[in-house]
């Protein structure tokens, strides 16, 4: 497994999912990844969207030369209700 694949996998382990109010669905984020979030009708859909967005986010950060955030252990629960 290459380093970027491992980094993406480890970053996704830090993802948090929040249920939005009413029928708004869910939003998924990874702490420390500024501007990266994904929404979905279900928790599973928001995580899948986040995974896709993370690939693009990493690519853009590397092309811009901004580097990647250090991965820190999770301080928040995986799922929170709004």
PDB file of C-alpha atoms in Angstrom:
ATOM      1  CA  UNK A   1       0.000   0.000   0.000  1.00  0.00           C
ATOM      2  CA  UNK A   2       1.460   3.384  -0.923  1.00  0.00           C
ATOM      3  CA  UNK A   3       1.821   6.285   1.523  1.00  0.00           C
ATOM      4  CA  UNK A   4      -1.065   8.347   0.133  1.00  0.00           C
ATOM      5  CA  UNK A   5      -3.431   5.389   0.311  1.00  0.00           C
ATOM      6  CA  UNK A   6      -2.450   4.823   3.951  1.00  0.00           C
ATOM      7  CA  UNK A   7      -2.803   8.531   4.677  1.00  0.00           C
ATOM      8  CA  UNK A   8      -6.314   8.617   3.159  1.00  0.00           C
ATOM      9  CA  UNK A   9      -7.343   5.525   5.099  1.00  0.00           C
ATOM     10  CA  UNK A  10      -6.038   6.990   8.365  1.00  0.00           C
ATOM     11  CA  UNK A  11      -7.683  10.354   7.663  1.00  0.00           C
ATOM     12  CA  UNK A  12     -11.052   8.687   7.063  1.00  0.00           C
ATOM     13  CA  UNK A  13     -10.787   7.023  10.478  1.00  0.00           C
ATOM     14  CA  UNK A  14     -10.968  10.541  11.947  1.00  0.00           C
ATOM     15  CA  UNK A  15     -14.157  11.476  10.083  1.00  0.00           C
ATOM     16  CA  UNK A  16     -17.091  12.773  12.061  1.00  0.00           C
ATOM     17  CA  UNK A  17     -20.694  12.669  10.896  1.00  0.00           C
ATOM     18  CA  UNK A  18     -23.381  15.029  12.121  1.00  0.00           C
ATOM     19  CA  UNK A  19     -27.093  14.593  11.557  1.00  0.00           C
ATOM     20  CA  UNK A  20     -28.601  17.798  10.275  1.00  0.00           C
ATOM     21  CA  UNK A  21     -32.043  18.967  11.362  1.00  0.00           C
ATOM     22  CA  UNK A  22     -35.262  17.671   9.858  1.00  0.00           C
ATOM     23  CA  UNK A  23     -34.835  15.887   6.539  1.00  0.00           C
ATOM     24  CA  UNK A  24     -31.579  17.676   5.707  1.00  0.00           C
ATOM     25  CA  UNK A  25     -29.489  14.505   5.928  1.00  0.00           C
ATOM     26  CA  UNK A  26     -25.934  14.278   7.233  1.00  0.00           C
ATOM     27  CA  UNK A  27     -22.650  16.152   6.943  1.00  0.00           C
ATOM     28  CA  UNK A  28     -19.247  14.455   7.235  1.00  0.00           C
ATOM     29  CA  UNK A  29     -15.967  16.222   8.031  1.00  0.00           C
ATOM     30  CA  UNK A  30     -12.390  15.403   8.970  1.00  0.00           C
ATOM     31  CA  UNK A  31     -10.968  17.684  11.675  1.00  0.00           C
ATOM     32  CA  UNK A  32      -7.955  19.648  10.443  1.00  0.00           C
ATOM     33  CA  UNK A  33      -8.909  19.425   6.746  1.00  0.00           C
ATOM     34  CA  UNK A  34     -10.000  23.000   6.164  1.00  0.00           C
ATOM     35  CA  UNK A  35     -12.910  23.357   3.755  1.00  0.00           C
ATOM     36  CA  UNK A  36     -13.444  19.617   3.362  1.00  0.00           C
ATOM     37  CA  UNK A  37     -16.968  18.428   4.025  1.00  0.00           C
ATOM     38  CA  UNK A  38     -19.521  16.253   2.329  1.00  0.00           C
ATOM     39  CA  UNK A  39     -23.253  15.845   2.654  1.00  0.00           C
ATOM     40  CA  UNK A  40     -25.606  12.983   1.976  1.00  0.00           C
ATOM     41  CA  UNK A  41     -29.148  11.794   2.581  1.00  0.00           C
ATOM     42  CA  UNK A  42     -27.778   9.004   4.779  1.00  0.00           C
ATOM     43  CA  UNK A  43     -24.760   8.655   7.037  1.00  0.00           C
ATOM     44  CA  UNK A  44     -23.277   6.088   4.646  1.00  0.00           C
ATOM     45  CA  UNK A  45     -23.772   8.401   1.648  1.00  0.00           C
ATOM     46  CA  UNK A  46     -22.083  11.327   3.415  1.00  0.00           C
ATOM     47  CA  UNK A  47     -19.061   9.140   4.263  1.00  0.00           C
ATOM     48  CA  UNK A  48     -18.808   7.909   0.651  1.00  0.00           C
ATOM     49  CA  UNK A  49     -18.958  11.504  -0.618  1.00  0.00           C
ATOM     50  CA  UNK A  50     -16.312  12.524   1.916  1.00  0.00           C
ATOM     51  CA  UNK A  51     -13.997   9.769   0.716  1.00  0.00           C
ATOM     52  CA  UNK A  52     -14.306  10.991  -2.880  1.00  0.00           C
ATOM     53  CA  UNK A  53     -13.825  14.618  -1.854  1.00  0.00           C
ATOM     54  CA  UNK A  54     -10.757  13.719   0.229  1.00  0.00           C
ATOM     55  CA  UNK A  55      -8.952  12.377  -2.840  1.00  0.00           C
ATOM     56  CA  UNK A  56      -9.515  15.691  -4.652  1.00  0.00           C
ATOM     57  CA  UNK A  57      -8.652  17.730  -1.541  1.00  0.00           C
ATOM     58  CA  UNK A  58      -5.303  15.931  -1.155  1.00  0.00           C
ATOM     59  CA  UNK A  59      -4.513  16.311  -4.866  1.00  0.00           C
ATOM     60  CA  UNK A  60      -5.199  20.056  -4.736  1.00  0.00           C
ATOM     61  CA  UNK A  61      -3.172  20.545  -1.537  1.00  0.00           C
ATOM     62  CA  UNK A  62      -0.191  18.758  -3.064  1.00  0.00           C
ATOM     63  CA  UNK A  63      -0.433  20.694  -6.345  1.00  0.00           C
ATOM     64  CA  UNK A  64      -0.575  23.970  -4.412  1.00  0.00           C
ATOM     65  CA  UNK A  65       2.360  22.900  -2.263  1.00  0.00           C
ATOM     66  CA  UNK A  66       0.475  23.518   0.982  1.00  0.00           C
ATOM     67  CA  UNK A  67       1.222  20.075   2.385  1.00  0.00           C
ATOM     68  CA  UNK A  68      -1.110  17.773   4.253  1.00  0.00           C
ATOM     69  CA  UNK A  69      -2.389  18.079   7.820  1.00  0.00           C
ATOM     70  CA  UNK A  70      -0.841  15.908  10.492  1.00  0.00           C
ATOM     71  CA  UNK A  71      -3.272  13.206  11.523  1.00  0.00           C
ATOM     72  CA  UNK A  72      -4.191  13.456  15.190  1.00  0.00           C
ATOM     73  CA  UNK A  73      -6.170  10.937  17.225  1.00  0.00           C
ATOM     74  CA  UNK A  74      -9.899  11.597  17.279  1.00  0.00           C
ATOM     75  CA  UNK A  75     -11.113  13.887  20.064  1.00  0.00           C
ATOM     76  CA  UNK A  76     -14.782  13.835  19.051  1.00  0.00           C
ATOM     77  CA  UNK A  77     -17.301  11.045  18.577  1.00  0.00           C
ATOM     78  CA  UNK A  78     -17.868   9.548  15.138  1.00  0.00           C
ATOM     79  CA  UNK A  79     -21.532  10.567  15.122  1.00  0.00           C
ATOM     80  CA  UNK A  80     -23.232  13.584  16.651  1.00  0.00           C
ATOM     81  CA  UNK A  81     -26.798  14.818  16.438  1.00  0.00           C
ATOM     82  CA  UNK A  82     -27.489  18.430  15.539  1.00  0.00           C
TER      83      UNK A  82
END
